[in-house]
CSV table of C-alpha atoms and ligand atoms in Angstrom, one decimal:
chain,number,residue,atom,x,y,z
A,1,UNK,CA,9.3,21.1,18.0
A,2,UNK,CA,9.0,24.8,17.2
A,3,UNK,CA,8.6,23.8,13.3
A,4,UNK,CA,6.1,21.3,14.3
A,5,UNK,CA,3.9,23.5,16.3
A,6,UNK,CA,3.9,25.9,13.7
A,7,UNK,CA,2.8,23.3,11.3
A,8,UNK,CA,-0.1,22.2,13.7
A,9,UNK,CA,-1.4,26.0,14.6
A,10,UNK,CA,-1.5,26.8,10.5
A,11,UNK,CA,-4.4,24.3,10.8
A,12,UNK,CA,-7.6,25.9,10.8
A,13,UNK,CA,-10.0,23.2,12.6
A,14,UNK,CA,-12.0,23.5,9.8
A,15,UNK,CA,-15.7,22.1,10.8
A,16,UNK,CA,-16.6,20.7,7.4
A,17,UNK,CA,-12.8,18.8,7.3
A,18,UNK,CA,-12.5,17.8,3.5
A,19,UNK,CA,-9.0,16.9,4.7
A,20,UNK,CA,-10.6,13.6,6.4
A,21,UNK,CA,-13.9,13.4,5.1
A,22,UNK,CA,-12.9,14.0,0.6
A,23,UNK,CA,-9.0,13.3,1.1
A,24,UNK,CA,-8.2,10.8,3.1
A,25,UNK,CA,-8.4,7.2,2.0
A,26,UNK,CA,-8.6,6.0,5.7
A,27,UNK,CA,-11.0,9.0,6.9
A,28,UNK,CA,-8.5,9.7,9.9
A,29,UNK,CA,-9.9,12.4,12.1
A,30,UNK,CA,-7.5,14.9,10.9
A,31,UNK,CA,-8.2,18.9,12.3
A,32,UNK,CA,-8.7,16.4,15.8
A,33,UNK,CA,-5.4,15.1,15.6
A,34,UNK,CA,-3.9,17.8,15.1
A,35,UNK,CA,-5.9,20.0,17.6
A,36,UNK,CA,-4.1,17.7,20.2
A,37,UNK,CA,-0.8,18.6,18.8
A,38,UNK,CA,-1.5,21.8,19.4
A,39,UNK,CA,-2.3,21.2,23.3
A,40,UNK,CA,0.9,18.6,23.3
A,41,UNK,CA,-1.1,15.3,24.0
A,42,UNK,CA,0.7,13.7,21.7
A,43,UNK,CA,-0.8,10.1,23.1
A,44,UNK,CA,-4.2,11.8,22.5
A,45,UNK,CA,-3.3,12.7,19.0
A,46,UNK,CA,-2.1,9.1,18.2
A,47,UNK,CA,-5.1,7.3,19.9
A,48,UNK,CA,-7.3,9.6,17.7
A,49,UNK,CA,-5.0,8.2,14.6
A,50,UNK,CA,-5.8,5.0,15.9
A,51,UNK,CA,-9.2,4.4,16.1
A,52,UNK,CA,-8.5,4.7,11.7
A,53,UNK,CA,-5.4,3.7,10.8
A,54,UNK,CA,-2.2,2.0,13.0
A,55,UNK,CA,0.5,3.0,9.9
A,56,UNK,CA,0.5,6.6,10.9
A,57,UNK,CA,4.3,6.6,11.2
A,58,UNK,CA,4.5,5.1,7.3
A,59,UNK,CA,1.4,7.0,5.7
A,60,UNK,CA,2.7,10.2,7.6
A,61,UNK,CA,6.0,9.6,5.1
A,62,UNK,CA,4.8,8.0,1.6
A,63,UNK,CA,1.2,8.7,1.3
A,64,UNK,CA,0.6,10.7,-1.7
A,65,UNK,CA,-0.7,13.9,0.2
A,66,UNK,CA,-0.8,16.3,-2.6
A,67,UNK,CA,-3.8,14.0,-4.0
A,68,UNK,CA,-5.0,12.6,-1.0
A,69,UNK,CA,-6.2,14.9,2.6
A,70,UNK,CA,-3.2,17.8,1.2
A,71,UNK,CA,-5.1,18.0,-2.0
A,72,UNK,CA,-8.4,18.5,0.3
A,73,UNK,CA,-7.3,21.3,2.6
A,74,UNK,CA,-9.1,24.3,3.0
A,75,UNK,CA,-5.6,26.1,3.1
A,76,UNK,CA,-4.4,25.4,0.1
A,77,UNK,CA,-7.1,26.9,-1.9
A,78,UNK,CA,-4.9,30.3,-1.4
A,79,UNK,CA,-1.7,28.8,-0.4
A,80,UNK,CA,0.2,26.0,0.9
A,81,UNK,CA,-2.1,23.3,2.3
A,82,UNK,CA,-1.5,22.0,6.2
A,83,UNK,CA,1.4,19.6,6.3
A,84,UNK,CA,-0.3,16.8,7.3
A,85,UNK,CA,2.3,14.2,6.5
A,86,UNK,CA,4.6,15.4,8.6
A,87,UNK,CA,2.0,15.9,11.7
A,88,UNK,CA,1.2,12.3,11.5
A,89,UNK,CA,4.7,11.0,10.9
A,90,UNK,CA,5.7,13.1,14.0
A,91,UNK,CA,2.6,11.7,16.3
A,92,UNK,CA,4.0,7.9,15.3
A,93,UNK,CA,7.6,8.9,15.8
A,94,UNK,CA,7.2,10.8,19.3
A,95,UNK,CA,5.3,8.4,20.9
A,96,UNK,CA,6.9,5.3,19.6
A,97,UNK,CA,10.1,7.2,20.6
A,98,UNK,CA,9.0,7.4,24.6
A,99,UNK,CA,7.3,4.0,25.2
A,100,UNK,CA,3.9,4.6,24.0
A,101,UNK,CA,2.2,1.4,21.7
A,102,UNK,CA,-1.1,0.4,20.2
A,103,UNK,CA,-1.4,-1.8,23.2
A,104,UNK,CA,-1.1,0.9,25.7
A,105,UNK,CA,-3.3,2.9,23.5
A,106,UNK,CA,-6.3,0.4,23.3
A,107,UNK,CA,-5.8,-1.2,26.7
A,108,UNK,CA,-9.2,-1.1,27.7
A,109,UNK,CA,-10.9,-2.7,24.2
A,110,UNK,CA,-8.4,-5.4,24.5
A,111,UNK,CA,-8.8,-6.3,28.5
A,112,UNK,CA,-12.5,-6.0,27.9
A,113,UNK,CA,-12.3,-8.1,24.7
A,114,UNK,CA,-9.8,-10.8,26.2
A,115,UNK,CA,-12.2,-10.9,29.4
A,116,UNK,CA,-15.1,-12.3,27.3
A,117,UNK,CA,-14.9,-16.2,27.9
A,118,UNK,CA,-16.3,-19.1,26.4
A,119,UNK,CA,-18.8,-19.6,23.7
A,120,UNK,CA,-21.1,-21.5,26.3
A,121,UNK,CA,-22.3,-18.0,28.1
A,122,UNK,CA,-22.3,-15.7,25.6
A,123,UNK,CA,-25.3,-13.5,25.7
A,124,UNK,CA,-24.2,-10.3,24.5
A,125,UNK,CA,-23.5,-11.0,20.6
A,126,UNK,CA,-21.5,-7.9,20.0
A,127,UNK,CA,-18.9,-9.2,22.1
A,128,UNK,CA,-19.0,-12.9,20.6
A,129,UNK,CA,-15.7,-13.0,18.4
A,130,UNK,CA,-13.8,-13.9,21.0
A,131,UNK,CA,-11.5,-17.0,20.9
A,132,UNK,CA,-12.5,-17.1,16.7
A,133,UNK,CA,-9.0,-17.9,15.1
A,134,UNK,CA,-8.7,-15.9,11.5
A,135,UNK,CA,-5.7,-16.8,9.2
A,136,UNK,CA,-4.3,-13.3,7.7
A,137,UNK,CA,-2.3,-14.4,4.6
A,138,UNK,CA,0.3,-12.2,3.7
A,139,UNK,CA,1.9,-9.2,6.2
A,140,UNK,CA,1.8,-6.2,3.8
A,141,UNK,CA,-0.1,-3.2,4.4
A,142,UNK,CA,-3.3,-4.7,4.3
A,143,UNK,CA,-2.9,-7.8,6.2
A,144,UNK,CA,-1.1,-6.1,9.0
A,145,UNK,CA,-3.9,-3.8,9.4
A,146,UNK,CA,-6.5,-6.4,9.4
A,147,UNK,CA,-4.6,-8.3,12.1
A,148,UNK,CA,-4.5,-5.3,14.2
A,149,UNK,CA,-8.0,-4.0,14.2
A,150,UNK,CA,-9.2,-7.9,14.5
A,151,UNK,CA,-6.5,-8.6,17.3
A,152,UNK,CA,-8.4,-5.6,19.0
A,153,UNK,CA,-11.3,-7.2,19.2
A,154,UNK,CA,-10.3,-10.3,21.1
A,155,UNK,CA,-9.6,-12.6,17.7
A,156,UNK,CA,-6.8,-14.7,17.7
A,157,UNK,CA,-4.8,-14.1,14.5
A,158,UNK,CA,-2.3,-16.1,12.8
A,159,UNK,CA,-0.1,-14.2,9.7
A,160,UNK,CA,1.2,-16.7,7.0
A,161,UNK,CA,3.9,-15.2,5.7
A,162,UNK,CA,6.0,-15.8,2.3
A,163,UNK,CA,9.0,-14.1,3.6
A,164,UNK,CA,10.8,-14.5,6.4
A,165,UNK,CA,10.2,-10.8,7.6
A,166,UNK,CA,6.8,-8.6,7.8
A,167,UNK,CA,5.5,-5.1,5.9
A,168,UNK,CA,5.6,-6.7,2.5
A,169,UNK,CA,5.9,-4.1,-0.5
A,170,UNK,CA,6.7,-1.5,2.4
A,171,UNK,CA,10.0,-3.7,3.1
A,172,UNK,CA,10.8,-4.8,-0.5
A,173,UNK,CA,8.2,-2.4,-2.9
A,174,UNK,CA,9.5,1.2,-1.7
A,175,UNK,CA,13.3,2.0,-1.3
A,176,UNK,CA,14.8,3.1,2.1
A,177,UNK,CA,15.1,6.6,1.0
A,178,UNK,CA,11.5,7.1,1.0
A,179,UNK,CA,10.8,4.8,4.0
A,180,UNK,CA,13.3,4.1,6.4
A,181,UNK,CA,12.8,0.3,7.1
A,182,UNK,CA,13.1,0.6,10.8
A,183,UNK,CA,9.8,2.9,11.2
A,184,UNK,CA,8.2,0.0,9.1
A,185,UNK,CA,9.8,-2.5,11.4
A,186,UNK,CA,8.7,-0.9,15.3
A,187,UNK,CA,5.6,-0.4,13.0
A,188,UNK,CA,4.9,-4.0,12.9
A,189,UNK,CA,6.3,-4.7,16.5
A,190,UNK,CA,3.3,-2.1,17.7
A,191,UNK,CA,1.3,-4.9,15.4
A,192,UNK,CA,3.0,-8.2,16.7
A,193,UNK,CA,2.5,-7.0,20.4
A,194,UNK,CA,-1.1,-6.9,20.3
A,195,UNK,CA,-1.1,-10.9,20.9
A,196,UNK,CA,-0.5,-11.3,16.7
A,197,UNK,CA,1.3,-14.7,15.7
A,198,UNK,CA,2.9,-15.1,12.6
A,199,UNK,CA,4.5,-18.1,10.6
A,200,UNK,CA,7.3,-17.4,8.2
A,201,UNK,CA,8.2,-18.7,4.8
A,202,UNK,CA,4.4,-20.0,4.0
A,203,UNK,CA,3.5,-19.5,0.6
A,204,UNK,CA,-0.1,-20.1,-0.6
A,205,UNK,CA,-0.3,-22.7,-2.5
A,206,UNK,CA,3.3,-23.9,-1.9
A,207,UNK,CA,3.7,-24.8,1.6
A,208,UNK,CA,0.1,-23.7,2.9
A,209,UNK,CA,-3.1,-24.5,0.9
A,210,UNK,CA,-6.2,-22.3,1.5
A,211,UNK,CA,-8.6,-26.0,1.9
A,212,UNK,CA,-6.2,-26.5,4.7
A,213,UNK,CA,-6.6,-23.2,6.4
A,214,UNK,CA,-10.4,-23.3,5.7
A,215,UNK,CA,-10.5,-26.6,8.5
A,216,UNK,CA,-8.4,-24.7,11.2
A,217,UNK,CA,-10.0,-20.8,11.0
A,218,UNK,CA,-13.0,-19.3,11.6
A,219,UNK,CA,-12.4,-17.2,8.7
A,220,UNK,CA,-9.4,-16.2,6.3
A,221,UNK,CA,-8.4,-12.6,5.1
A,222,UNK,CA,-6.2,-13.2,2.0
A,223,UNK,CA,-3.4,-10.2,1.1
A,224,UNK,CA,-1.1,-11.5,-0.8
A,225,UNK,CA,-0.7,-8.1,-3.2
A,226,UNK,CA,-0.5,-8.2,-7.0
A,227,UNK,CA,3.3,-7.7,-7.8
A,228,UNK,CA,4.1,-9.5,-11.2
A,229,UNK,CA,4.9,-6.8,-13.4
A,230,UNK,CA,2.7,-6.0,-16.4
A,231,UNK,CA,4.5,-6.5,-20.1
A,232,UNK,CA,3.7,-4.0,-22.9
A,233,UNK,CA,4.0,-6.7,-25.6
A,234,UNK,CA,6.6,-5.0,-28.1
A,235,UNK,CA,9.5,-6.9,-30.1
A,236,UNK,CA,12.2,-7.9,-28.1
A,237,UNK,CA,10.7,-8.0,-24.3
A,238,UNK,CA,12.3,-11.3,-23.5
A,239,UNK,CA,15.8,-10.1,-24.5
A,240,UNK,CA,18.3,-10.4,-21.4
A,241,UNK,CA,18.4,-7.1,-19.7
A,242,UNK,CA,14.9,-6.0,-19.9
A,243,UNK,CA,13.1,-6.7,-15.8
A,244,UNK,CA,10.1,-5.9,-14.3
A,245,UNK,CA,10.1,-2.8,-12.0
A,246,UNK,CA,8.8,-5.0,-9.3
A,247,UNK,CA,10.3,-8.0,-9.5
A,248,UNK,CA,13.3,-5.9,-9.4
A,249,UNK,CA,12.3,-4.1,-6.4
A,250,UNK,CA,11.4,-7.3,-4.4
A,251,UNK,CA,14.1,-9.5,-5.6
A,252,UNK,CA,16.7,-6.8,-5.6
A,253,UNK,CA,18.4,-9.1,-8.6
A,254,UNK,CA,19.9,-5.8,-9.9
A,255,UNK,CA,22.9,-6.1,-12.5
A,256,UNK,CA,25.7,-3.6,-12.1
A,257,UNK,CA,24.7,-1.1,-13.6
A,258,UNK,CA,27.9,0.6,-13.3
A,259,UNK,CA,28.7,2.5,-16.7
A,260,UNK,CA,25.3,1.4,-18.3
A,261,UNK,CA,22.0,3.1,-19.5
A,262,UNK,CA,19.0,2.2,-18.6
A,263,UNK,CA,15.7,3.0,-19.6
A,264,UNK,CA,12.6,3.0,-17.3
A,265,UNK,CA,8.9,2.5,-18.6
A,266,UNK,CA,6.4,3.8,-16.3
A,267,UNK,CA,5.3,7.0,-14.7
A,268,UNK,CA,4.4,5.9,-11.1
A,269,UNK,CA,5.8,5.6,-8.0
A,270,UNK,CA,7.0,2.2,-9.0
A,271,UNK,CA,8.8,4.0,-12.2
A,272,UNK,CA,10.1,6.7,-9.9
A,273,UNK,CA,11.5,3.9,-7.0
A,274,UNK,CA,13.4,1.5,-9.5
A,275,UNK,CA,14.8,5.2,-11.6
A,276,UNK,CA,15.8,6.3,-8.3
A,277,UNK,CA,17.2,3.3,-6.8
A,278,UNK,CA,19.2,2.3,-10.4
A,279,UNK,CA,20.7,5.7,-10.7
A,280,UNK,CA,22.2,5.3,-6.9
A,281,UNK,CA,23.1,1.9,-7.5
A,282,UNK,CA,25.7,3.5,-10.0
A,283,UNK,CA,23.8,3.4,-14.0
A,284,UNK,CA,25.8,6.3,-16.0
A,285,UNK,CA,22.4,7.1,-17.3
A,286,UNK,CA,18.8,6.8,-16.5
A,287,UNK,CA,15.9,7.7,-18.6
A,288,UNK,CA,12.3,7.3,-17.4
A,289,UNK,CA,10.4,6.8,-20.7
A,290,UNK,CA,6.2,7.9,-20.1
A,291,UNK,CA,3.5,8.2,-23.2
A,292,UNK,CA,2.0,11.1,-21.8
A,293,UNK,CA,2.8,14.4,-20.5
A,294,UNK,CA,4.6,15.0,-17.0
A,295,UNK,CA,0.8,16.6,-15.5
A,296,UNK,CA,-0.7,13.4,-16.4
A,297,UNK,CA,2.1,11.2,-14.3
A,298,UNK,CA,0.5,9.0,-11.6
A,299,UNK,CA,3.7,9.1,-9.5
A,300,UNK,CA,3.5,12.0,-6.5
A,301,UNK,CA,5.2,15.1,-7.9
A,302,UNK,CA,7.5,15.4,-5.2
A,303,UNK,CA,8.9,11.9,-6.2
A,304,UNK,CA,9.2,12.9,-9.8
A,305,UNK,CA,11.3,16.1,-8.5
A,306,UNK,CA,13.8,14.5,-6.3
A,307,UNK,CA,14.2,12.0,-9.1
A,308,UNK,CA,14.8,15.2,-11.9
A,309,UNK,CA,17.5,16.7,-9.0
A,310,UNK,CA,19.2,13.5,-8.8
A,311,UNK,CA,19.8,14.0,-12.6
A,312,UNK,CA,17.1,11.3,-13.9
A,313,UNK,CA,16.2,12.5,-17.5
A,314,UNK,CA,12.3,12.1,-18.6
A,315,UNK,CA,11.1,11.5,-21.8
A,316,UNK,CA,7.5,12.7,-21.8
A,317,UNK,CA,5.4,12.1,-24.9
A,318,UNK,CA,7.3,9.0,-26.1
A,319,UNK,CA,6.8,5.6,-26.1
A,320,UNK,CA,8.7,2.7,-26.8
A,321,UNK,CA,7.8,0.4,-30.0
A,322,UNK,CA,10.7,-2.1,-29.9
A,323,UNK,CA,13.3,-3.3,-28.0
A,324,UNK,CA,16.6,-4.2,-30.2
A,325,UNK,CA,19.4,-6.5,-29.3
A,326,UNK,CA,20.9,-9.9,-30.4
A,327,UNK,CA,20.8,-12.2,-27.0
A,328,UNK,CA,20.5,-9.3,-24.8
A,329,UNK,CA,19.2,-5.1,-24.6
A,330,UNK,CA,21.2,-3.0,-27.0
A,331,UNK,CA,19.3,0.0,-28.2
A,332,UNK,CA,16.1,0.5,-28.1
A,333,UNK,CA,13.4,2.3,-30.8
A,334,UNK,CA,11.0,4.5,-29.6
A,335,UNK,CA,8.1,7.3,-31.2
A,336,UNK,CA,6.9,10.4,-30.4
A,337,UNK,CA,3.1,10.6,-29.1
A,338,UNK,CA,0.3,13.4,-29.0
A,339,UNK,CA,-2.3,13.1,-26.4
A,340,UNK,CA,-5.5,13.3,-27.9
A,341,UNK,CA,-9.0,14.0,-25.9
A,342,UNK,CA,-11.6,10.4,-27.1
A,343,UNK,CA,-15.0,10.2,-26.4
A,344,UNK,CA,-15.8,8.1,-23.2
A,345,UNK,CA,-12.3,8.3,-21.9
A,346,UNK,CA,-11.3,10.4,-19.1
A,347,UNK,CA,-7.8,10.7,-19.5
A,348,UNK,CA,-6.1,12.3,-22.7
A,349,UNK,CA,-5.2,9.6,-24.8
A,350,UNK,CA,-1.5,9.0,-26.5
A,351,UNK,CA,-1.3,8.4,-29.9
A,352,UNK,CA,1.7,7.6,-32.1
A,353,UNK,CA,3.2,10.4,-34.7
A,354,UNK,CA,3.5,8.7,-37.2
A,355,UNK,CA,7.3,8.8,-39.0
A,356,UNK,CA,8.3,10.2,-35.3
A,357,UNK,CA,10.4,7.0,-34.7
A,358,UNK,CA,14.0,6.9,-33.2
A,359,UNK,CA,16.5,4.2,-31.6
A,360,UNK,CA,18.3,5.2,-28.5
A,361,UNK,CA,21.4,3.2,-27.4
A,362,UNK,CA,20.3,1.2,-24.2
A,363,UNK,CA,21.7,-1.4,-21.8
A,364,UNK,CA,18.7,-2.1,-19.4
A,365,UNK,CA,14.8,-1.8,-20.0
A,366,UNK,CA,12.8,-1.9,-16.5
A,367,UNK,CA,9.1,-2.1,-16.9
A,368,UNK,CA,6.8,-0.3,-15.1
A,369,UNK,CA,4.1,-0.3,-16.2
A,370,UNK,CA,1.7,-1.7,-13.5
A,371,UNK,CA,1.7,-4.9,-11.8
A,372,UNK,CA,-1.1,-7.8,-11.7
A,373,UNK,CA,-1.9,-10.8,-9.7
A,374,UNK,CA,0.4,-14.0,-9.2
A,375,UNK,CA,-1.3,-17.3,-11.2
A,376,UNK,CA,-1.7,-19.0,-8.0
A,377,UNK,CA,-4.8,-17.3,-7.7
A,378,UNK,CA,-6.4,-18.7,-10.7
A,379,UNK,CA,-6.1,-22.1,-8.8
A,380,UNK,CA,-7.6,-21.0,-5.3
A,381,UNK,CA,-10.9,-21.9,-6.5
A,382,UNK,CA,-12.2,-18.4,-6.0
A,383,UNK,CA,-14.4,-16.1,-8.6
A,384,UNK,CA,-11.7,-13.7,-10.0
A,385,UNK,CA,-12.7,-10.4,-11.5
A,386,UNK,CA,-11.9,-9.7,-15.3
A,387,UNK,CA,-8.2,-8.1,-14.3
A,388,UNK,CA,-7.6,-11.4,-12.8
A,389,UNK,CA,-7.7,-10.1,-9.8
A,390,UNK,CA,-10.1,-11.3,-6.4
A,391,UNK,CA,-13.5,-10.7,-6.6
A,392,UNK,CA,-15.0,-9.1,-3.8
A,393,UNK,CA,-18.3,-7.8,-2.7
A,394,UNK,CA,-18.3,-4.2,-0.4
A,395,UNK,CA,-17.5,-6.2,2.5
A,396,UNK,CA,-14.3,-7.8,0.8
A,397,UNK,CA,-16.0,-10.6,0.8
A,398,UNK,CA,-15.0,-13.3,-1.9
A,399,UNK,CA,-17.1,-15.9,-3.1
A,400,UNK,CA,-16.8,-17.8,0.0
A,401,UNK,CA,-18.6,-16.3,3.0
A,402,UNK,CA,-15.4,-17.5,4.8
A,403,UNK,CA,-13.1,-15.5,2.9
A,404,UNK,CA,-12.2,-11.9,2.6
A,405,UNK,CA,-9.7,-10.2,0.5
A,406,UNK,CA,-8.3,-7.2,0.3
A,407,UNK,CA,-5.4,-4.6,-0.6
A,408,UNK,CA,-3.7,-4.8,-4.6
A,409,UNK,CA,-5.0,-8.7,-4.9
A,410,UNK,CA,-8.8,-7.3,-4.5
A,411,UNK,CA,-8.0,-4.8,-6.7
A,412,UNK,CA,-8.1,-2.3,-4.4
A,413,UNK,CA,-6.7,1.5,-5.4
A,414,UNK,CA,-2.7,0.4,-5.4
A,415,UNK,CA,-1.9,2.9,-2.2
A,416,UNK,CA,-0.9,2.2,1.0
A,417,UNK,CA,-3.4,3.6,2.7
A,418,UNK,CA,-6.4,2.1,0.4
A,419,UNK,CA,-4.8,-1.2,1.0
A,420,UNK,CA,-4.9,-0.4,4.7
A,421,UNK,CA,-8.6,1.0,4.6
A,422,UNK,CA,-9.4,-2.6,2.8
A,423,UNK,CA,-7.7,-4.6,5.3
A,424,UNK,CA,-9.2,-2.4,8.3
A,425,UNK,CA,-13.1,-2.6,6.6
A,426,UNK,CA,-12.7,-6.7,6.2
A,427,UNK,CA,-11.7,-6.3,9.9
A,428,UNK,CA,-15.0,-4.9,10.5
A,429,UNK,CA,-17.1,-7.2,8.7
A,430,UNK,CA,-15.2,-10.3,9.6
A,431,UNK,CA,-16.5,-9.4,13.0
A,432,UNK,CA,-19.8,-8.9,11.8
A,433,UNK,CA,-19.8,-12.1,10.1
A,434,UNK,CA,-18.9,-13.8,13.1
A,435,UNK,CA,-21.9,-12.0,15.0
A,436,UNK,CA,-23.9,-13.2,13.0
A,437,UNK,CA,-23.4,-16.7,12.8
A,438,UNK,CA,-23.6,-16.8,16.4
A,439,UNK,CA,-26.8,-14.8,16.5
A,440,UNK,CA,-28.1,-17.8,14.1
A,441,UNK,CA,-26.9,-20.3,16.5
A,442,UNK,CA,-28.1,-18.2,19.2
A,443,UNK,CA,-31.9,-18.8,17.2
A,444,UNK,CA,-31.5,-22.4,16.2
A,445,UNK,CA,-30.6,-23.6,19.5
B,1,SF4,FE1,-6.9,21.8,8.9
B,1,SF4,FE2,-6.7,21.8,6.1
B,1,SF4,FE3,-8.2,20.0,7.4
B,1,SF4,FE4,-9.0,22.5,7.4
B,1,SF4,S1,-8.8,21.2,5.6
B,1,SF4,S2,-9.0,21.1,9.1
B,1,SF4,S3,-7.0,23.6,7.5
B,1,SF4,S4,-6.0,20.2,7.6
């Protein structure tokens, strides 16, 4: 407690908050929060949280704060910025830990939502979503936070699930190490108790058709994520032995690795999750193979340390050209690359030295290179943007007023919490969608 108070009072309260207002993807009312810390109303600090996000307990832990509201702070500029991670992490955790919920916490929006009847008397339009039914397809990040913020406004929400368990990528996508799966799990129990119901094992377009769900809800918030992993196209990628970082993540089809070497392509969090996971799961050697230079890495540096102290080798500044084997992974070639400023490009750009090819021996490829929608969405009947990916308008809004999207599938910023933001914004205008059809009613009748 006495590490955590100290934590809160290095917090200046800074009026112009770039923490919340430039940092944070959610805009949680940071130097608030943590103001309450400081007085010990820990409920306080968490209904402040809530009013912006209800993952505090799993941003608190794998946000990546060093870019996002740590990157903002004030305090930093000189020094160490606030440790804002760890504040919200321990808001979640010490009121979870002594009987405090989302339901306790927005009591009074949901008796006064609840209370709101039938259709028949309706006058006051801001309180008319009551009794709509919205399907929320898929439980990840951003369909769990669009349940919530809709359940907390009187909606009745159904989750169609593919899996037989809820948090999506934060269950299957990031290893326990970084998340421990039981703060995901009394995460979505906080979720579930708000009057949330879910079906299991309901894959879109499998078991559960979205013309189908169209007939029974009012509207429809699709989440589904984008996790087929990306291919770089070289020789030799449909040898056995070479996976996709997140199919290997989700599936957890891992061969024993016991003995081998195995190369990792990739320098996100993904890259750093399956390195990590592979090299505790027993590989002799794992090398994480990225084109440009370790400052340019999209994973969070404190990921790419741990994975360096648990003896993961990097090769910045290489690239791999071909992958060489008979029937399956057996060495693979790669060249060296300089990184080269281009007009109209942001980043620097790698290049292949030429001549600066080498082969490696290798057992195991793992891609990692980014992920991208699953084909069913090409058959939803839905305008898809040129990544393939949903098309939405600023309300998440897809081609049918009816539907929203959000989180990876919309192509939303792959974080958690810019999934979450996605999911909590459709909320919002679901409602206001619904408002306004009635108000039309209201007019016509
Ligand atoms: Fe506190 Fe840093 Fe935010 Fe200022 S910028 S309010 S010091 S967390």
């Amino acid at each position: 407690m006495e590490e955590i108070n100290e934590k809160a009072n290095y917090c200046l309260n800074c009026k112009v908050k770039p923490c919340s207002l430039k940092g944070c993807p959610l805009g949680n009312q940071i130097p608030n929060f943590i103001a309450q810390i400081k007085e010990g109303n820990y409920e306080e600090a968490y209904r402040i949280l809530s009013e912006t996000t209800v993952l505090p307990g799993i941003c608190g832990r794998i946000c990546p704060h060093k870019k996002q509201c740590q990157g903002s702070c004030v305090r930093g500029i000189k020094g160490e910025p606030v440790s804002i991670g760890d504040l919200e992490a321990f808001v979640f955790d010490n009121v979870t830990n002594n009987g405090y919920s989302l339901t306790k916490c927005w009591e009074k929006e949901l008796n006064e939502n609840r209370t709101v009847t039938t259709n028949s008397v309706i006058k006051d339009t801001t309180k008319a979503i009551n009794n709509r039914k919205v399907a929320v397809i898929g439980g990840g990040p951003a369909g769990l936070t669009c349940s919530a913020f809709l359940a907390k406004e009187g909606v009745q929400v159904t989750i169609y699930e593919k899996y037989d368990y809820l948090g999506g990528l934060l269950i299957h996508g990031i290893p326990e190490f970084r998340l421990p799966k039981d703060i995901v799990k009394k995460t979505v129990q906080n979720i579930l108790d708000l009057g949330v119901q879910v079906k299991y094992n309901q894959e879109l377009g499998k078991n559960i058709l979205l013309e189908d769900l169209e007939k029974q809800y009012d509207a429809i918030f699709l989440s589904i994520g984008a996790n087929v992993s990306s291919k770089m196209g070289v020789d030799g990628e449909d040898l056995d032995g070479v996976y996709g970082g997140n199919e290997l993540l989700e599936y957890k089809l891992h061969p024993n690795y016991k003995g081998k070497k195995v190369a990792v392509v990739g320098g996100g969090n993904v890259a750093m999750d399956c390195a990590r996971t592979i090299k505790r799961l027993g590989a002799e050697e794992v090398k994480v193979i990225y084109r440009r230079a370790r400052e340019q890495m999209p994973a969070e540096d404190k990921e790419v340390e741990d994975a360096m102290k648990e003896g993961i080798k990097f090769l910045f500044q290489n690239n791999i050209t071909k992958i060489i084997g008979t029937n399956k992974v057996e060495k693979v070639e790669l060249i060296k690359t300089d990184l080269v400023q281009k007009e109209g490009e942001t980043r620097l750009v790698p290049v292949n030295v030429e001549g600066s090819n080498y082969i490696i021996e290798m057992d195991y490829v793992v891609m990692a290179l980014g992920s991208k929608a699953d084909k069913v969405v090409s058959n939803l009947g839905l305008q898809l943007n040129r990544w393939g990916n949903i098309e939405v308008n600023e309300k998440y809004q897809t081609s049918n007023p009816k539907i929203y999207a959000g989180g990876d599938i919309a192509g939303v910023k792959s974080t958690v919490a810019w999934a979450a933001n996605s999911g909590r914004e459709a909320a919002k205008n679901i409602k206001d969608y619904f408002t306004d059809k009635l108000k039309t009613n209201l007019v016509n009748l």
